[in-house]
mmCIF file of C-alpha atoms in Angstrom:
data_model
loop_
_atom_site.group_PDB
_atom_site.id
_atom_site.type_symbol
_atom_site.label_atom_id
_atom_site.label_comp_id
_atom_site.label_asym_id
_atom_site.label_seq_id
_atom_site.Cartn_x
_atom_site.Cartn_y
_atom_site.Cartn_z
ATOM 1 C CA UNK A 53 -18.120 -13.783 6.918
ATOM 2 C CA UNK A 54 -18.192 -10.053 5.814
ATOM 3 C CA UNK A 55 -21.612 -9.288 4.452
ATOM 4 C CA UNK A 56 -21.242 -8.107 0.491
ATOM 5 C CA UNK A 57 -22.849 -5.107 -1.010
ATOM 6 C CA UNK A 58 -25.426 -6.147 -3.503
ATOM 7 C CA UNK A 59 -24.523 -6.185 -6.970
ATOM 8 C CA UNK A 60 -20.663 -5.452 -6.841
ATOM 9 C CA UNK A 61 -18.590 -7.518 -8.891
ATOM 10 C CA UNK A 62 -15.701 -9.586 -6.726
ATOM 11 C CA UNK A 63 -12.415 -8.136 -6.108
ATOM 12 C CA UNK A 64 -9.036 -10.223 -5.815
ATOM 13 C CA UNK A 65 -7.588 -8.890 -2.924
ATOM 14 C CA UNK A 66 -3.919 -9.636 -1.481
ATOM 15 C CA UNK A 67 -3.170 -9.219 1.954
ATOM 16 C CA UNK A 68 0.507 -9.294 4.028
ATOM 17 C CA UNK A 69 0.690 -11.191 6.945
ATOM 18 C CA UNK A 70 3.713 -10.830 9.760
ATOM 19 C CA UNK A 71 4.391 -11.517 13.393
ATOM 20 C CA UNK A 72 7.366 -11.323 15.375
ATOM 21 C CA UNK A 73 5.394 -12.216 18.507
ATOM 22 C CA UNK A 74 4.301 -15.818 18.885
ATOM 23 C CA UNK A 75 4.125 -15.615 15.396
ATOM 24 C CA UNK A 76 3.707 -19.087 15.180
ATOM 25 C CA UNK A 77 0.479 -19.552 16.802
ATOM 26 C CA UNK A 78 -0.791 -15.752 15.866
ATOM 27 C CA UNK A 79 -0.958 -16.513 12.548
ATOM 28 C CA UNK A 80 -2.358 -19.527 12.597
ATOM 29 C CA UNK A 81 -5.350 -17.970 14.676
ATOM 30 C CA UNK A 82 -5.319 -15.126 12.222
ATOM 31 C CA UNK A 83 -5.128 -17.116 9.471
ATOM 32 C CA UNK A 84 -8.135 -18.950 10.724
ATOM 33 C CA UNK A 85 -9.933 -15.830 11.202
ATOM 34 C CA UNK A 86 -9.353 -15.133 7.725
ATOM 35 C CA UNK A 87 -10.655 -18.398 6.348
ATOM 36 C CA UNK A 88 -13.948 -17.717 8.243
ATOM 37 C CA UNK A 89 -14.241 -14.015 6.820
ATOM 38 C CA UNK A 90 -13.217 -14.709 3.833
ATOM 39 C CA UNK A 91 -14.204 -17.996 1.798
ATOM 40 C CA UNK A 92 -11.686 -19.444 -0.716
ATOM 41 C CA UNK A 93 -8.740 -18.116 1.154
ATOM 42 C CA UNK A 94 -5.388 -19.201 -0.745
ATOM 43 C CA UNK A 95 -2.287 -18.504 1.502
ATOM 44 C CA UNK A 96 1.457 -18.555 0.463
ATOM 45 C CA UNK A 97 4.433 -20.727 1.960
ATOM 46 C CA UNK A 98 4.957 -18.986 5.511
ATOM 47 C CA UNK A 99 8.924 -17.611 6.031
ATOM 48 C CA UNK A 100 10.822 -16.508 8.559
ATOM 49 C CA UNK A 101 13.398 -13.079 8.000
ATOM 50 C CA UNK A 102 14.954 -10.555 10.341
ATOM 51 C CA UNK A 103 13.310 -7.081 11.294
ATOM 52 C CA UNK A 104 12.784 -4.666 9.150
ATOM 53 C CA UNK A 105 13.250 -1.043 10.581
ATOM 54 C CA UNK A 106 13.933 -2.032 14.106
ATOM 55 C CA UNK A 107 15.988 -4.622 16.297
ATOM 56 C CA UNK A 108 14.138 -7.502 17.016
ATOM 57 C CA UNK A 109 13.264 -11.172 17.335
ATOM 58 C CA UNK A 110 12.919 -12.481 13.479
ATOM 59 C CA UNK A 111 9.067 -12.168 11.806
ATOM 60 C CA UNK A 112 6.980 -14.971 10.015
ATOM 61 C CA UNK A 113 5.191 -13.271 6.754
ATOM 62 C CA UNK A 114 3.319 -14.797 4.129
ATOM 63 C CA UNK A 115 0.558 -13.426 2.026
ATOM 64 C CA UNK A 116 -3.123 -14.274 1.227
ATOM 65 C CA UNK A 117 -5.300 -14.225 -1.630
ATOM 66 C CA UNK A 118 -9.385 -13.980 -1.789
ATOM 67 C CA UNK A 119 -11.995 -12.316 -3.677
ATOM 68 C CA UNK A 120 -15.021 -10.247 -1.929
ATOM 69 C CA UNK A 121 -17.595 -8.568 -2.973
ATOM 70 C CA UNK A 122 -17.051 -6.501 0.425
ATOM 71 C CA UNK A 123 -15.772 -2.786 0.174
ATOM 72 C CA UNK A 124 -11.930 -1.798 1.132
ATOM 73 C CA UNK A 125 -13.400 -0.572 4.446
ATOM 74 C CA UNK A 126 -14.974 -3.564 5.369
ATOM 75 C CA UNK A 127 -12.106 -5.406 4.246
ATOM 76 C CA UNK A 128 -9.588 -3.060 6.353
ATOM 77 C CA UNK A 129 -12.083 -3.612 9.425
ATOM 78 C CA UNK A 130 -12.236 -7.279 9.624
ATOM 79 C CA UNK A 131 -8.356 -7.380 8.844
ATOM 80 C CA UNK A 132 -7.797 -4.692 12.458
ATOM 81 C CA UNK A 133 -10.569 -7.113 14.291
ATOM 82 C CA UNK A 134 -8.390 -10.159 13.425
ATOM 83 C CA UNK A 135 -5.355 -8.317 14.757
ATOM 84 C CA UNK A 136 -6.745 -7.177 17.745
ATOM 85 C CA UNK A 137 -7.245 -10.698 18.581
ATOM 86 C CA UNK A 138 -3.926 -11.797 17.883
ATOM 87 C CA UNK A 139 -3.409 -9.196 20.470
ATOM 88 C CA UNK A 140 -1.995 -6.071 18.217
ATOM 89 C CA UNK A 141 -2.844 -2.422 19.706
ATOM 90 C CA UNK A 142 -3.412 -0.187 17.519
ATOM 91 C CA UNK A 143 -1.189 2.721 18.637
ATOM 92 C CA UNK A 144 2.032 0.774 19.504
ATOM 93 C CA UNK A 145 4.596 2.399 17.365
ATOM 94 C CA UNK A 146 5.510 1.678 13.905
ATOM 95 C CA UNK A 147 8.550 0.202 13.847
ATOM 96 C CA UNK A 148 8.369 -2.314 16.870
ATOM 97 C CA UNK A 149 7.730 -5.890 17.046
ATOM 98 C CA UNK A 150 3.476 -6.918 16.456
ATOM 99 C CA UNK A 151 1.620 -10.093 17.261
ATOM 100 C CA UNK A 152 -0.097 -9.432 13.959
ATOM 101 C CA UNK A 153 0.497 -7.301 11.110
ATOM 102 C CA UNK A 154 -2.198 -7.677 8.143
ATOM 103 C CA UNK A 155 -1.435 -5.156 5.230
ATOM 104 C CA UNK A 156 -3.390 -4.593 1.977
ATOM 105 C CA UNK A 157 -1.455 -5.068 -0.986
ATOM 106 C CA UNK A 158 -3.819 -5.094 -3.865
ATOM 107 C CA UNK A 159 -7.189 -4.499 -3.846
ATOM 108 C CA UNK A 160 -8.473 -4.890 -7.113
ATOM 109 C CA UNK A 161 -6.470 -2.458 -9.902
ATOM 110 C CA UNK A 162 -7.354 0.230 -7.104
ATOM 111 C CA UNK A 163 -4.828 2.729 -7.028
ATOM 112 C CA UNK A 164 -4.826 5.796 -5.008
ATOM 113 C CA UNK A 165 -4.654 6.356 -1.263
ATOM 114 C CA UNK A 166 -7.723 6.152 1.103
ATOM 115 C CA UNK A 167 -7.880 6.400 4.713
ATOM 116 C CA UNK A 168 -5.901 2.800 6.166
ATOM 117 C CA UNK A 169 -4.835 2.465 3.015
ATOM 118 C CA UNK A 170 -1.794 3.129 0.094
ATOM 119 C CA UNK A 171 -2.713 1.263 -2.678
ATOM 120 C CA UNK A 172 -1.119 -0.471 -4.389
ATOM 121 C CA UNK A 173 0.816 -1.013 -1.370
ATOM 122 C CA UNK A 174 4.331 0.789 -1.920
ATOM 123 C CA UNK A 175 6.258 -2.298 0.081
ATOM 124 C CA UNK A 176 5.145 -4.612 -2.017
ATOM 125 C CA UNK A 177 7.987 -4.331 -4.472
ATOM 126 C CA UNK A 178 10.634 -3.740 -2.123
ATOM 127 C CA UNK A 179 9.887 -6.309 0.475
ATOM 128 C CA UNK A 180 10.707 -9.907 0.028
ATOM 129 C CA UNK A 181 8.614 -11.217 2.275
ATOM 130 C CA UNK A 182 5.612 -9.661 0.456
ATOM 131 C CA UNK A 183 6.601 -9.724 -3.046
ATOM 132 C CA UNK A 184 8.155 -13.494 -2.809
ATOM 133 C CA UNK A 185 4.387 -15.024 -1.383
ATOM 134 C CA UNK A 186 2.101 -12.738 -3.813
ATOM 135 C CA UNK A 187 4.367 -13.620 -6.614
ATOM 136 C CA UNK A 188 4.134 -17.322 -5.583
ATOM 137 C CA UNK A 189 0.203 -17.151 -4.787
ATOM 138 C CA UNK A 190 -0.661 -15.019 -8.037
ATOM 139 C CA UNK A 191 2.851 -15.159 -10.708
ATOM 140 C CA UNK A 192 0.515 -13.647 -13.477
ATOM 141 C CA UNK A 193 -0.762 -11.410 -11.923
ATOM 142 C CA UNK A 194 -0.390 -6.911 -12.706
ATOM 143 C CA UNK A 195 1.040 -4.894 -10.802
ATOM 144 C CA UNK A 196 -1.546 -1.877 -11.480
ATOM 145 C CA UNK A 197 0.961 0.725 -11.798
ATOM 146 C CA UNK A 198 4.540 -1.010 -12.952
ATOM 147 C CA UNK A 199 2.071 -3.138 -15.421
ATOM 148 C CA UNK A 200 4.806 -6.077 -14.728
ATOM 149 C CA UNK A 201 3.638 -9.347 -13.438
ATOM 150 C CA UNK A 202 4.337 -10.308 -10.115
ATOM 151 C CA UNK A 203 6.271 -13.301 -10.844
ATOM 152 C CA UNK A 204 8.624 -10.914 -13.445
ATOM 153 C CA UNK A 205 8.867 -8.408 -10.246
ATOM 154 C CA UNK A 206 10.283 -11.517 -8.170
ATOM 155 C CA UNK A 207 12.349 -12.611 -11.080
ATOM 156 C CA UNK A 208 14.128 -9.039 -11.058
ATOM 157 C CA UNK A 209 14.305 -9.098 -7.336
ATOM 158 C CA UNK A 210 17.788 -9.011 -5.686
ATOM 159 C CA UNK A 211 17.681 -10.716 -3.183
ATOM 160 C CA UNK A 212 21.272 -10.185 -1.177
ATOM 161 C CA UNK A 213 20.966 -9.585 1.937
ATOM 162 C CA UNK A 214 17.546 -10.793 2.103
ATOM 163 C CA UNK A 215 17.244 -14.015 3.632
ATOM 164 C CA UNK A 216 13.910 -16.095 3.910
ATOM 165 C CA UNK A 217 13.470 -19.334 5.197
ATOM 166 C CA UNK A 218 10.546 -21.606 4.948
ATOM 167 C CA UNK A 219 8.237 -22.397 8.703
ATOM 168 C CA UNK A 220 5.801 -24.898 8.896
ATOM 169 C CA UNK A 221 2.332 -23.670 10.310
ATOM 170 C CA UNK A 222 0.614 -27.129 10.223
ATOM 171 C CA UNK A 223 0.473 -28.085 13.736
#
């Protein structure tokens, strides 16, 4: 568990998870990793959609939910530790496949860019894979610069072209 400042208040905090790389079992060590780090974990349905930006076998995504009292750069720390055991190095290119891709989304209302960081993350609204989960984990919830809920955001979301379809992580 990530040690938390004294004194801060907690911070809901939404995080993207993808693999196209034995997604399957990556995320379910990642998302164990993440249930150790951080208590009260909430995770989304898990689907599976084509490549984004590349050619390539299809990705598993779904998001997570927690509060922390821990700061963004603890937060982005223990989210590059948990992908470097799912096997991700850190310089492969951009646009490739990963064995584990963990993105902040929201942090708080933070807005603003700081180093690892875009927040709120600018994919969130035009990715299904992202928006679909957080909208599913957290309908009500702001958007801190559209000031739209999340679950209005899906609601306006076309979706053609788009395809997700429900995996099973349970074992």
């Amino acid at each position: 568990m990530i040690p938390a400042p004294g004194g801060a208040a907690p911070v809901g905090v939404l995080v993207a998870a993808g693999s196209n790389i034995d997604a399957v079992r990556n995320l379910r060590l990642a998302l164990h990793e993440l249930q150790l780090a951080f208590p009260g974990l909430r995770c989304s349905r898990a689907y599976r959609n084509a490549a984004v930006g590349f050619s390539g076998e299809d990705f598993v995504n779904l998001v997570v939910a927690f509060e922390t009292r821990a700061t963004l750069a603890e937060v982005l720390a223990e989210l590059h530790r948990i992908e470097g055991l799912c096997g991700r190095q850190r310089d492969a290119p951009k646009w490739a496949p990963r064995s584990m891709d963990l993105d902040v989304l929201l942090f708080g209302d933070r807005v603003g860019s700081e180093p690892g960081a875009v927040l709120p993350r600018p994919d969130l609204v035009r990715r299904p894979y992202m928006l679909g989960p957080a909208a599913e984990l957290e309908p009500d919830r702001l958007h801190p610069t559209l000031q739209q809920s999340l679950g209005a955001l899906w609601g306006q979301f076309d979706l053609a072209g788009h395809a997700m379809t429900p995996v099973e992580l349970e074992p």
